[in-house]
Tab-separated table of C-alpha atoms in Angstrom:
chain	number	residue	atom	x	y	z
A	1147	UNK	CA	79.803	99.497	77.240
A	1148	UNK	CA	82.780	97.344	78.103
A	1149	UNK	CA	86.022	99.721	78.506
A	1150	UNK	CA	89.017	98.984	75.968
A	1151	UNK	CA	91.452	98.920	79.560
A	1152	UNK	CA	92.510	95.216	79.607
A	1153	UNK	CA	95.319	95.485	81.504
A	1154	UNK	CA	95.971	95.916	85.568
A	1155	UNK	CA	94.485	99.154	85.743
A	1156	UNK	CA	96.916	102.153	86.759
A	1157	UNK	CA	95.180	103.150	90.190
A	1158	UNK	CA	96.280	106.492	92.259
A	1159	UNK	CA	95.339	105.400	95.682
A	1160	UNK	CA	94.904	108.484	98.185
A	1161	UNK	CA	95.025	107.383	101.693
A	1162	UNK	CA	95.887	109.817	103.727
A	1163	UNK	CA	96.540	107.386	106.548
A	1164	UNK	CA	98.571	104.266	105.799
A	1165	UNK	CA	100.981	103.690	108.327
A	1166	UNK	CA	102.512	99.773	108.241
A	1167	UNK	CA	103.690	100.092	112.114
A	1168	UNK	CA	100.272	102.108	113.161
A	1169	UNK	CA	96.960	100.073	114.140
A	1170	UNK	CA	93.223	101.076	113.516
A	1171	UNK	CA	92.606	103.629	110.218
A	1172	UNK	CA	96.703	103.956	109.313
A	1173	UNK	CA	96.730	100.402	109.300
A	1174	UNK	CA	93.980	99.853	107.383
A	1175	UNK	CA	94.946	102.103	104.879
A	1176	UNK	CA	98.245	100.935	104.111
A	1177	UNK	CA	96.951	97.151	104.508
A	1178	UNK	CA	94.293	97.702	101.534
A	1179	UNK	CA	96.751	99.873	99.033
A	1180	UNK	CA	99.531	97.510	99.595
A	1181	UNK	CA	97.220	94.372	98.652
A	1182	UNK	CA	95.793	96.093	95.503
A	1183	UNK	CA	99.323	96.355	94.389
A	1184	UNK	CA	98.502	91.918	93.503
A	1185	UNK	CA	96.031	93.001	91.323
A	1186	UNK	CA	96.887	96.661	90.237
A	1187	UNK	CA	99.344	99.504	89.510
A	1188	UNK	CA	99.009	101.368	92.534
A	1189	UNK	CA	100.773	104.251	93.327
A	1190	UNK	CA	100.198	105.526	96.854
A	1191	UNK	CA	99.823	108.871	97.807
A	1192	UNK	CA	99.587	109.588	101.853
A	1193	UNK	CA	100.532	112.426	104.390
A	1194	UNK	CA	104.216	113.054	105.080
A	1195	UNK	CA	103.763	111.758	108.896
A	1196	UNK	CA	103.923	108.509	107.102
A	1197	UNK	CA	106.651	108.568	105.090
A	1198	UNK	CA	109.655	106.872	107.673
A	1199	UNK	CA	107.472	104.064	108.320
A	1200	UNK	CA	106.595	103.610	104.671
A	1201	UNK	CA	110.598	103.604	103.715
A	1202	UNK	CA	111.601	101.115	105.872
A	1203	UNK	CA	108.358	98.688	104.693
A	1204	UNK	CA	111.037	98.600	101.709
A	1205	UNK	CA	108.760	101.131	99.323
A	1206	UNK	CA	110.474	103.599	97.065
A	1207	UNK	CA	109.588	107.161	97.129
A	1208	UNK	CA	108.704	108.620	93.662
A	1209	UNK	CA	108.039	104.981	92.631
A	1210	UNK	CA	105.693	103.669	94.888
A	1211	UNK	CA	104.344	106.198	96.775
A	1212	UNK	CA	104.449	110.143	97.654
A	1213	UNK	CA	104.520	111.915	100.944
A	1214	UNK	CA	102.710	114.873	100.677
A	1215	UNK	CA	103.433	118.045	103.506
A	1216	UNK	CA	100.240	119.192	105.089
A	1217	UNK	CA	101.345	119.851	108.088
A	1218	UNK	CA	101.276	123.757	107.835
A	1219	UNK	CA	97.838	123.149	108.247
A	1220	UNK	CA	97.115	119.772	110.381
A	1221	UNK	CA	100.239	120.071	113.154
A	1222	UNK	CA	98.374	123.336	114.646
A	1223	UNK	CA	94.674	121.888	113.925
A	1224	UNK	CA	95.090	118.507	115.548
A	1225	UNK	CA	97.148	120.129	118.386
A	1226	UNK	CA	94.162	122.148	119.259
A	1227	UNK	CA	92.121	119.253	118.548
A	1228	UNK	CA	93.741	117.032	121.647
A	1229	UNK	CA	93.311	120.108	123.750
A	1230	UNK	CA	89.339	119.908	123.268
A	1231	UNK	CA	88.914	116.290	123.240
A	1232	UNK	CA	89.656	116.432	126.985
A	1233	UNK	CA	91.998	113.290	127.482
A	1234	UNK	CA	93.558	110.454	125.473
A	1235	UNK	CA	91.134	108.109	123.393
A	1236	UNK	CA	88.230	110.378	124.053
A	1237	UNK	CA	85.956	113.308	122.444
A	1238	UNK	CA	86.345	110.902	118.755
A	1239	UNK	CA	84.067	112.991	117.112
A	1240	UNK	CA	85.603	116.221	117.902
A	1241	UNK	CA	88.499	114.708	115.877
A	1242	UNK	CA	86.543	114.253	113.167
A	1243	UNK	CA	85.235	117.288	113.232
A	1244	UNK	CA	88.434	118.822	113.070
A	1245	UNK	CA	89.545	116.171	110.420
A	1246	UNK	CA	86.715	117.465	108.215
A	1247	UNK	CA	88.574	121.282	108.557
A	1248	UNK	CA	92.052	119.584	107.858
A	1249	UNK	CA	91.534	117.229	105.357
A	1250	UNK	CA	90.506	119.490	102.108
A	1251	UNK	CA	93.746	121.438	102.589
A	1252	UNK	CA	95.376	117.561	101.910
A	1253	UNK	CA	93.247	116.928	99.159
A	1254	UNK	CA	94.004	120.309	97.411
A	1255	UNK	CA	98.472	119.285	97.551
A	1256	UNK	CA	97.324	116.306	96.041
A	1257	UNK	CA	95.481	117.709	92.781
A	1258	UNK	CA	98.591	120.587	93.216
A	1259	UNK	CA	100.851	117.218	92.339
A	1260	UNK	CA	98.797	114.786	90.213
A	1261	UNK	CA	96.019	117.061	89.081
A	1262	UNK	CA	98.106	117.292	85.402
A	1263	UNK	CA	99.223	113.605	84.961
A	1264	UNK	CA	95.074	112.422	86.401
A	1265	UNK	CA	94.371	114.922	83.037
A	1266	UNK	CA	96.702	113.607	80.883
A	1267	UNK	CA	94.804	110.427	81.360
A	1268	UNK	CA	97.994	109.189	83.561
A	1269	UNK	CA	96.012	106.940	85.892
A	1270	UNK	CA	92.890	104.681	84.965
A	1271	UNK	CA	90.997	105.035	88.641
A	1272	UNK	CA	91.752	107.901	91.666
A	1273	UNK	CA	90.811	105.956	94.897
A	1274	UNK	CA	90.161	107.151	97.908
A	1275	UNK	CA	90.532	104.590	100.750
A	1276	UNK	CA	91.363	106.788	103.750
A	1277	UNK	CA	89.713	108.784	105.916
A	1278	UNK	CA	87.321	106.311	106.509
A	1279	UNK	CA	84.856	108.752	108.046
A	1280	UNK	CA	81.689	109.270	106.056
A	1281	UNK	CA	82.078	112.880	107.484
A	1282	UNK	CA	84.947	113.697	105.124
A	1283	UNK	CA	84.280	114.960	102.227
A	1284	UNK	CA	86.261	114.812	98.620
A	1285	UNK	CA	87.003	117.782	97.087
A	1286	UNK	CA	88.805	116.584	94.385
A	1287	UNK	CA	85.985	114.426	93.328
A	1288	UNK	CA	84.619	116.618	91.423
A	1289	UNK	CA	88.107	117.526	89.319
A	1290	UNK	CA	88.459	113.915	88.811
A	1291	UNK	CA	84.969	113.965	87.057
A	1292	UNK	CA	85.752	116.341	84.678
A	1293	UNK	CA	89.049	114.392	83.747
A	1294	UNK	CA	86.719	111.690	82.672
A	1295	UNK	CA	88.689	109.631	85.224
A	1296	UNK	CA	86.643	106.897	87.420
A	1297	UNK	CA	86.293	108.162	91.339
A	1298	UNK	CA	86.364	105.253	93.788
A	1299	UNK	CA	85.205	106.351	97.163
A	1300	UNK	CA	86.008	104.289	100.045
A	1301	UNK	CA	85.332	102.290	102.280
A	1302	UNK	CA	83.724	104.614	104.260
A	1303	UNK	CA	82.214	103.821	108.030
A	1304	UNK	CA	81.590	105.524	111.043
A	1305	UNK	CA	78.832	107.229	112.882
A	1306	UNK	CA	77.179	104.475	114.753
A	1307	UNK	CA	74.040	106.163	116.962
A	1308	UNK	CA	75.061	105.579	120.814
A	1309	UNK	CA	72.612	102.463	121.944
A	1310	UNK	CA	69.868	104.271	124.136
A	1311	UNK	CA	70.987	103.124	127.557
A	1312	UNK	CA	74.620	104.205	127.169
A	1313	UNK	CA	74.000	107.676	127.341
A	1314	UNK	CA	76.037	107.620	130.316
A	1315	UNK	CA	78.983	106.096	128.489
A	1316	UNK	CA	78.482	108.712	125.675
A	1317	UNK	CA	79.297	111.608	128.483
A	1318	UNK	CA	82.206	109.615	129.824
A	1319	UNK	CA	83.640	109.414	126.079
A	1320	UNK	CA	83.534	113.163	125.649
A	1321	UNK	CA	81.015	112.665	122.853
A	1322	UNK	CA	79.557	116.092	123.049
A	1323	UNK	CA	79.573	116.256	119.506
A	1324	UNK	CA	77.908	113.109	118.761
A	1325	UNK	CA	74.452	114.284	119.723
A	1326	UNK	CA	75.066	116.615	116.535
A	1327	UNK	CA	76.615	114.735	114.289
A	1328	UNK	CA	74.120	113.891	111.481
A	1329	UNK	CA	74.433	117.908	110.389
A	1330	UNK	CA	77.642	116.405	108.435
A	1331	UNK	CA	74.686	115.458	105.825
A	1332	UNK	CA	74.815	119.311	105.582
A	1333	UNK	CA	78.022	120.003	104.881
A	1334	UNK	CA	79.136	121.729	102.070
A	1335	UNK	CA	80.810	119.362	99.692
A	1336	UNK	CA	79.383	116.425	100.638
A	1337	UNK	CA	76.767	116.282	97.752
A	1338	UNK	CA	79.506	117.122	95.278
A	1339	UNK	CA	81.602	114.132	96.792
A	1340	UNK	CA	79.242	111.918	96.250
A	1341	UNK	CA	77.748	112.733	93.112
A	1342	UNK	CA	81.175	112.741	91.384
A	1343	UNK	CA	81.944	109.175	92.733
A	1344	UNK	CA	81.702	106.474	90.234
A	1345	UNK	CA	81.388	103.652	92.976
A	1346	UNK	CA	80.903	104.234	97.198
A	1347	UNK	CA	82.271	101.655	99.227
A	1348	UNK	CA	80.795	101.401	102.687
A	1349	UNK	CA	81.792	99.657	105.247
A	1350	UNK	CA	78.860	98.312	107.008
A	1351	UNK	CA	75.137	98.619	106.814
A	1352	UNK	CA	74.156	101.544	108.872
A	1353	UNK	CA	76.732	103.668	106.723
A	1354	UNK	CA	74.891	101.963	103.805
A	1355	UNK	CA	71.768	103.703	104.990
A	1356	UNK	CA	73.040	107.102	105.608
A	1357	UNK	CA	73.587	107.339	101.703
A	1358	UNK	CA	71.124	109.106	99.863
A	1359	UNK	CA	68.746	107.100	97.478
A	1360	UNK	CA	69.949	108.699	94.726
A	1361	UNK	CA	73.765	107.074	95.180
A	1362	UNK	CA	72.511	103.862	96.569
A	1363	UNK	CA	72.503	102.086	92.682
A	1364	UNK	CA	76.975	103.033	92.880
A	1365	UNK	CA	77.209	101.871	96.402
A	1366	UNK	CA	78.595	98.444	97.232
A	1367	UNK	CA	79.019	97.129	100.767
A	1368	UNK	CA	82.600	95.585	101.712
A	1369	UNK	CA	83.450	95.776	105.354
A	1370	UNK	CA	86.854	97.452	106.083
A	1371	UNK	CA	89.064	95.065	107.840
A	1372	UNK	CA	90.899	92.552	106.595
A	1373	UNK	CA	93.365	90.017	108.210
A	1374	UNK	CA	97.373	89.308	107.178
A	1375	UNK	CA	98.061	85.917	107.888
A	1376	UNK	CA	102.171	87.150	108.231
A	1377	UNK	CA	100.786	88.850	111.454
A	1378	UNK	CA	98.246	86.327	112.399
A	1379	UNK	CA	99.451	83.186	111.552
A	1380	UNK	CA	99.235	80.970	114.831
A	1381	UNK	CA	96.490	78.258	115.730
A	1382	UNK	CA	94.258	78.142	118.799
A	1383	UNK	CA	95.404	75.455	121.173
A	1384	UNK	CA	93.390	76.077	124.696
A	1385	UNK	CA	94.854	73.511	126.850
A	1386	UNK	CA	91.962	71.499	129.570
A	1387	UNK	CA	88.495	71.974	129.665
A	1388	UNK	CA	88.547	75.465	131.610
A	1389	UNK	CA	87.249	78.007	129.674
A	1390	UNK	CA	90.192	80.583	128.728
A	1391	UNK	CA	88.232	83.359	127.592
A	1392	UNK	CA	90.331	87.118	126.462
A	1393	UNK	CA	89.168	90.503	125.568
A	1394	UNK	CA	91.558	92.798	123.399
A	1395	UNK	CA	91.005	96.396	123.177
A	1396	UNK	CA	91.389	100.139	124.901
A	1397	UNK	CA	90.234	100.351	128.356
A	1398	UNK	CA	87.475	102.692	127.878
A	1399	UNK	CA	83.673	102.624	128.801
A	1400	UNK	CA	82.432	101.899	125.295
A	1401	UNK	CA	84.520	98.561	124.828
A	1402	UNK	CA	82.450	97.226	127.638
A	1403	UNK	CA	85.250	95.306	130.164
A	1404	UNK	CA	83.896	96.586	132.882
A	1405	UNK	CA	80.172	94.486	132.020
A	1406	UNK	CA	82.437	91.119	131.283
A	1407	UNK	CA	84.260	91.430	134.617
A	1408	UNK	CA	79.962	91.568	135.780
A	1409	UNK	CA	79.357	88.562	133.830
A	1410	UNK	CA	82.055	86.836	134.248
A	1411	UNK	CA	82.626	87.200	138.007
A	1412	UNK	CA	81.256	83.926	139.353
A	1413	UNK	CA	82.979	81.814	136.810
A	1414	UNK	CA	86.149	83.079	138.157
A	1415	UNK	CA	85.554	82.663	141.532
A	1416	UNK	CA	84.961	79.414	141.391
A	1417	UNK	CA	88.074	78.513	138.878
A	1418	UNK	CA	85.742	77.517	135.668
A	1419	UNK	CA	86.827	80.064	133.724
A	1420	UNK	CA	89.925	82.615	133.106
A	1421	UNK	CA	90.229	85.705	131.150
A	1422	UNK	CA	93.317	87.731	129.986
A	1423	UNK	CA	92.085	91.739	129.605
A	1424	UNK	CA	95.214	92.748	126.891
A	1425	UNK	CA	95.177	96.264	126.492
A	1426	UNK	CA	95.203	99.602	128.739
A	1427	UNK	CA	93.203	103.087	129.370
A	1428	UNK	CA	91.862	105.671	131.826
A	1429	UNK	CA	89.660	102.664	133.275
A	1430	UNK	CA	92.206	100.383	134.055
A	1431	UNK	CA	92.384	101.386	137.905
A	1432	UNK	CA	88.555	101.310	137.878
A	1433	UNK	CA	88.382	97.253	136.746
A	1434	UNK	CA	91.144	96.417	138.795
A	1435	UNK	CA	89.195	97.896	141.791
A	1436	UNK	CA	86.511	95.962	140.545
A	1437	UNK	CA	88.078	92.495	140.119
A	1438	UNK	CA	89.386	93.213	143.667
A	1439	UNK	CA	86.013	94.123	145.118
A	1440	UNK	CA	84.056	90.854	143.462
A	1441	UNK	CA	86.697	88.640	144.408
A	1442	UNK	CA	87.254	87.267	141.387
A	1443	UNK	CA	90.889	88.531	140.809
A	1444	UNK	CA	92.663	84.960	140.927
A	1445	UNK	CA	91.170	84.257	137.345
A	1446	UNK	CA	91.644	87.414	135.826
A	1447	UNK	CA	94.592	88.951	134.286
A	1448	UNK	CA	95.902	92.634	133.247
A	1449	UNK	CA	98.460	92.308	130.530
A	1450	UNK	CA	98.313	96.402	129.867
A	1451	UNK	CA	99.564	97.344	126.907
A	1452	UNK	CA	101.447	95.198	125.316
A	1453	UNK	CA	102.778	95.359	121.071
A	1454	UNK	CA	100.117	94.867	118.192
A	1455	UNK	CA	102.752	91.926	116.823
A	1456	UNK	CA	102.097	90.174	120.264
A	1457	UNK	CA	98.703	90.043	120.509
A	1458	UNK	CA	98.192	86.818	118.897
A	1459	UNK	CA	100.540	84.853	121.552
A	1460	UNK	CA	97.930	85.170	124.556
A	1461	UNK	CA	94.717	85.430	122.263
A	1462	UNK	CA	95.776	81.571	120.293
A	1463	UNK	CA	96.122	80.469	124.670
A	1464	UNK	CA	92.052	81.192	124.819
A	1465	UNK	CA	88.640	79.552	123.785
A	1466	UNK	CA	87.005	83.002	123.217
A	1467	UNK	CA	86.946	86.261	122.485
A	1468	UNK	CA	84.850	87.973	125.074
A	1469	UNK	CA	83.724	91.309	123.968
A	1470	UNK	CA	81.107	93.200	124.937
A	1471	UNK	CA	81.963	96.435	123.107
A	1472	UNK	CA	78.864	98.224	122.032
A	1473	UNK	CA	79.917	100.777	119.651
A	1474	UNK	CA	82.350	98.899	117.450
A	1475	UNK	CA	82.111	100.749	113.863
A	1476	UNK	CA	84.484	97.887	112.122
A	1477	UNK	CA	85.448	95.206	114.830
A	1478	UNK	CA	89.004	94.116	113.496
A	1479	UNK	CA	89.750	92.790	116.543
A	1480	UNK	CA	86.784	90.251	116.041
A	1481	UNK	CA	88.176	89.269	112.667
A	1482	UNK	CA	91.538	88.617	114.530
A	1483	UNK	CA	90.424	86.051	117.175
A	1484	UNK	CA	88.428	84.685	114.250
A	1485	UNK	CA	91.718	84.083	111.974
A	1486	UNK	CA	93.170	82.673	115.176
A	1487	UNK	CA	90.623	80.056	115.304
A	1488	UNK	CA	89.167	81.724	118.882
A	1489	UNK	CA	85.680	82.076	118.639
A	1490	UNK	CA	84.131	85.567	118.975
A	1491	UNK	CA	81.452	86.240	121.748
A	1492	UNK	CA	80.051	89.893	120.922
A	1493	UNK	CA	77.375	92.187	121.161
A	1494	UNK	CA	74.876	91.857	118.211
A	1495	UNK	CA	75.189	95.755	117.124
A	1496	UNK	CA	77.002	97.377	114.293
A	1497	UNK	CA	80.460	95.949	113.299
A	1498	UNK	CA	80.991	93.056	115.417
A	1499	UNK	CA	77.248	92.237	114.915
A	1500	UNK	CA	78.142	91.968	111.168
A	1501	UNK	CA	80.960	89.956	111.136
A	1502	UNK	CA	79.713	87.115	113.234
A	1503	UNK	CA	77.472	84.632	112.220
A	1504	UNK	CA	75.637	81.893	113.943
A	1505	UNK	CA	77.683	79.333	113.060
A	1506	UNK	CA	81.080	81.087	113.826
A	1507	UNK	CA	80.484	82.518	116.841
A	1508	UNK	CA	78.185	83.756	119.830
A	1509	UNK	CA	75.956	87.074	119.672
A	1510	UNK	CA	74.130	88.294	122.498
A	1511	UNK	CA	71.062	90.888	122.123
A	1512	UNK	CA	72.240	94.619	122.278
A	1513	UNK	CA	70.259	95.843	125.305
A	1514	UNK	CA	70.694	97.890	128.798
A	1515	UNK	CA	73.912	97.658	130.799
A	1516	UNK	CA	72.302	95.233	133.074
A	1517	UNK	CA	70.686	92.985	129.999
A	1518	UNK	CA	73.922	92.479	128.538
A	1519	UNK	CA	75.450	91.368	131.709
A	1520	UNK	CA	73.316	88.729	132.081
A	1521	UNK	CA	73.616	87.731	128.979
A	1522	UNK	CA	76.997	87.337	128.584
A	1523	UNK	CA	77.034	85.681	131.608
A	1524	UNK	CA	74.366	83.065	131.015
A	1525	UNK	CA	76.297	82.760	127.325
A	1526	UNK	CA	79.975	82.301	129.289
A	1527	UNK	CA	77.951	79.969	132.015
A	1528	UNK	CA	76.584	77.552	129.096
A	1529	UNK	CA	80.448	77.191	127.114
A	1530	UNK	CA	81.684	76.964	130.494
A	1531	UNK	CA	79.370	73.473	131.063
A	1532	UNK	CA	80.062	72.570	127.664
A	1533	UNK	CA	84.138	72.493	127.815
A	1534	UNK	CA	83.780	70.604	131.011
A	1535	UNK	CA	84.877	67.215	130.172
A	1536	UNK	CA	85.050	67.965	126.878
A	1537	UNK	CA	87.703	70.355	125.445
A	1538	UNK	CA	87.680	69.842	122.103
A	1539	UNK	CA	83.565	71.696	122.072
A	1540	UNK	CA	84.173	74.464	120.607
A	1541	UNK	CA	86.469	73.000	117.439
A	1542	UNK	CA	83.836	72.654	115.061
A	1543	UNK	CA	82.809	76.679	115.274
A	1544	UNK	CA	86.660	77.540	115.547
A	1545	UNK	CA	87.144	76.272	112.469
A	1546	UNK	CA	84.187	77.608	110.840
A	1547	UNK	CA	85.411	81.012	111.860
A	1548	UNK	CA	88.535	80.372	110.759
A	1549	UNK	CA	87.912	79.361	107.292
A	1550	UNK	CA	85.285	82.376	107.193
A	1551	UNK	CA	87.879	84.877	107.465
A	1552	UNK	CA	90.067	82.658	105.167
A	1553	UNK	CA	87.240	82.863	102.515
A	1554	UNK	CA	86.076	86.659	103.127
A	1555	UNK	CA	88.720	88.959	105.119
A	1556	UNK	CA	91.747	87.942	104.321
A	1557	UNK	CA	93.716	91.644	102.603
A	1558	UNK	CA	94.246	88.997	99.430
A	1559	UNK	CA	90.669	88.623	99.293
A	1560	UNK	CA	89.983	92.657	99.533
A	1561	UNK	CA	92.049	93.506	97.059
A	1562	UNK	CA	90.340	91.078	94.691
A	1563	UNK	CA	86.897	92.298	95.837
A	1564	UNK	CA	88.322	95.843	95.101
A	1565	UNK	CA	89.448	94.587	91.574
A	1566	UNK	CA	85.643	93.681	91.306
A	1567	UNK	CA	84.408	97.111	92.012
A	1568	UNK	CA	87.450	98.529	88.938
A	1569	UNK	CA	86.045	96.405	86.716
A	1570	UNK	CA	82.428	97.396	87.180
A	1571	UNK	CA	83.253	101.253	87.504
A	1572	UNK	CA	85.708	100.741	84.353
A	1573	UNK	CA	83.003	98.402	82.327
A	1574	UNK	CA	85.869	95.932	82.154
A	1575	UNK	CA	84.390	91.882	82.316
A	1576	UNK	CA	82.131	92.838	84.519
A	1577	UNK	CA	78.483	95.034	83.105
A	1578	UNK	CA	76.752	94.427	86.420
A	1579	UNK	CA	77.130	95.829	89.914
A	1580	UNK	CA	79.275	93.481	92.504
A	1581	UNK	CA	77.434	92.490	95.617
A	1582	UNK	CA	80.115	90.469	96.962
A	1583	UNK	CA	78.933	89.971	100.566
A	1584	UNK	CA	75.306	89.339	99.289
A	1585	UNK	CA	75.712	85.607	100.817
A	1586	UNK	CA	79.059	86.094	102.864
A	1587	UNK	CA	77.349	88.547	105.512
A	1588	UNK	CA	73.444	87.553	105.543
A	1589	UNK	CA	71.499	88.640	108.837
A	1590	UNK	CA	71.504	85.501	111.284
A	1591	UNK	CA	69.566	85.195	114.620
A	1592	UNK	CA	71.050	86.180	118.234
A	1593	UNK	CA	71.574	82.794	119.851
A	1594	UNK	CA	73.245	79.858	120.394
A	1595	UNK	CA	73.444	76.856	118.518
């Protein structure tokens, strides 16, 4: 039955994190509800942490969006929370553990506030886009059922299993918790949550699997990230037929820099190759040691930390992306380099693994510590040969991954893949279920061209 809503639907987006100045989840969050407002009437609703940030984007308060006070209950919680993660950028399911504890409490202000006017028949779709975490549940997903009002869950990833021969690196992360983590099936409220959601958006395919059978025929996949051209908006121009190769993320044993320092180390040595490592962690010390122990530090070089806005400056100066992360849930960064024109050279596991295909960039087999290295290596080795003599090699695949993300990632295009799932959930144009990446993100071999 088609629905008699023919106008932009009136959408209450919950995201609980949206931060316009924040990276990762906050960034996300705000990104996605601030595209739908092209192709809705979105009225945001996020935590008061938030709400500075949000004002001086130019959004009115009352109008736009509402910060909502939680923090009787999430200051103390995530303060104990840091305590027992046991260092900075570590223990990430521990937060989410405690995120599952604080997050109801948010929920239940929310219905406190827009409960009546969601009755009234006030707003055409509730959507929740943040937490992303499949381990958070909805409580008011079930109220929003019984308004007769259309719940939109998502998108929700996380939870990627540790790859067997990182169990080391799983220790070193603080991921106690992870060995336990699929009990979150088990938690109270997550069959209601689901059940009472007229459409689940995941995030990637593993997430896709971790959904019941009974919720698969409401569950579309769209991955998470998305790219805004204002922030990425420069062109690729390597200069000679060196290979400049970068890798962009926290300095932490999951991301992997330590392995492309491995790989990368004879390349360097003998001046075929250069790599910028932009970003900064409790390993940094530890790969600097390295660099300086392989003798390859004349190549290499340790921007630290430097602004999200100013990524883009040193990443358009490279060939590459090198990054050998191996348990990337989303892989933003990827879709970055990608927008760029740099072509991405990843691990072939979860997010990253998802993103790439063969004719856009380079994927390398997800297998032991030492596997990878030589991979990489022989992969780094072979574009190394290529650009000499000719610098202009990679062009063809730079541009393919450029107009990918162009075609797929950009928020634009979210926010009218979005509008695709509200017309399906509302029975507006549009009888049958979306599958929107059906053709965009089909499984491609491991290898090179």
């Amino acid at each position: 039955m088609i629905s008699s809503i023919t106008s932009r639907p009136r959408v209450l987006a919950i995201a609980e994190a949206a931060n316009p100045e924040w990276v990762s989840v906050p960034l996300v969050g705000w990104s996605l509800a601030q595209a739908l407002r092209d192709v809705a009437d979105v009225h945001l609703v996020t935590q008061v942490r938030n709400r500075d940030a949000i004002l001086r984007a130019g959004l009115i308060e009352g109008r736009d969006f509402t910060a909502i006070d939680s923090e009787s209950v999430a200051r103390p919680l995530w303060a104990l929370a840091e305590k027992l993660r046991m260092g900075e950028g570590k223990g990430w399911t521990t937060l989410q553990a405690f995120n599952a504890l604080i997050y109801p409490w948010f929920e239940r202000l929310v219905w406190k506030e827009f409960g009546p006017a969601i009755k009234a028949g006030e707003y055409d779709i509730v959507h929740r886009i943040t937490p992303l975490s499949p381990t958070i549940t909805s409580p008011i997903a079930s109220k929003v059922n019984r308004a007769r009002v259309p719940f939109v869950l998502g998108p929700i990833n996380g939870g990627v299993p540790w790859p067997k021969h990182f169990d080391a690196e799983r220790r070193a992360e603080k991921e106690w918790l992870s060995y336990l983590r699929s009990a979150y099936k088990h938690l109270p409220g997550r069959h209601s949550t689901l059940k009472h959601a007229s459409a689940i958006v995941v995030g990637s395919r593993h997430t896709q699997s971790e959904i019941p059978d009974a919720y698969q025929d409401k569950t579309l996949y769209i991955p998470e990230n998305g790219i805004d051209p204002a922030r990425f908006n420069q062109r690729a121009t390597p200069n000679g037929d060196v290979l400049k190769a970068s890798f962009v993320g926290r300095l932490v044993p999951y991301k992997g820099a330590d392995m492309l320092i491995a790989a990368s180390a004879d390349l360097l040595r003998s001046g075929r190759m250069t790599l910028d490592i932009i970003g900064d962690g409790p390993m940094l010390g530890q790969l600097m040691a390295q660099a300086a122990s392989l003798g390859c530090k004349k190549g290499l070089t340790f921007h630290k930390w430097i602004p999200h806005a100013d990524v883009q400056s040193i990443l358009s100066q490279s060939h590459i992306l090198s990054f050998p992360s191996i348990r990337e849930f989303g892989g933003g960064v990827v879709l970055e380099a990608m927008a760029l024109g740099v072509v991405p050279v990843i691990v072939d596991y979860a997010g990253p693994g998802e993103l790439v295909t063969a004719d856009t960039g380079f994927k390398v087999p997800c297998g032991s510590r030492d596997e990878i290295i030589a991979a990489f290596g022989r992969t780094l080795t072979d574009l190394s040969d290529r650009l000499f003599g000719n610098p202009a090699a990679l062009a063809p695949m730079a541009q393919a991954a450029k107009a990918r993300v162009d075609e797929y990632f950009l928020w634009s295009r979210k926010a009218a893949q979005i509008k695709e799932v509200y017309e399906w959930t509302l029975g507006t144009k549009r009888a049958e279920k979306p599958d929107i990446f059906r053709a965009a993100l089909r499984p491609v071999a491991a290898t090179m061209p």
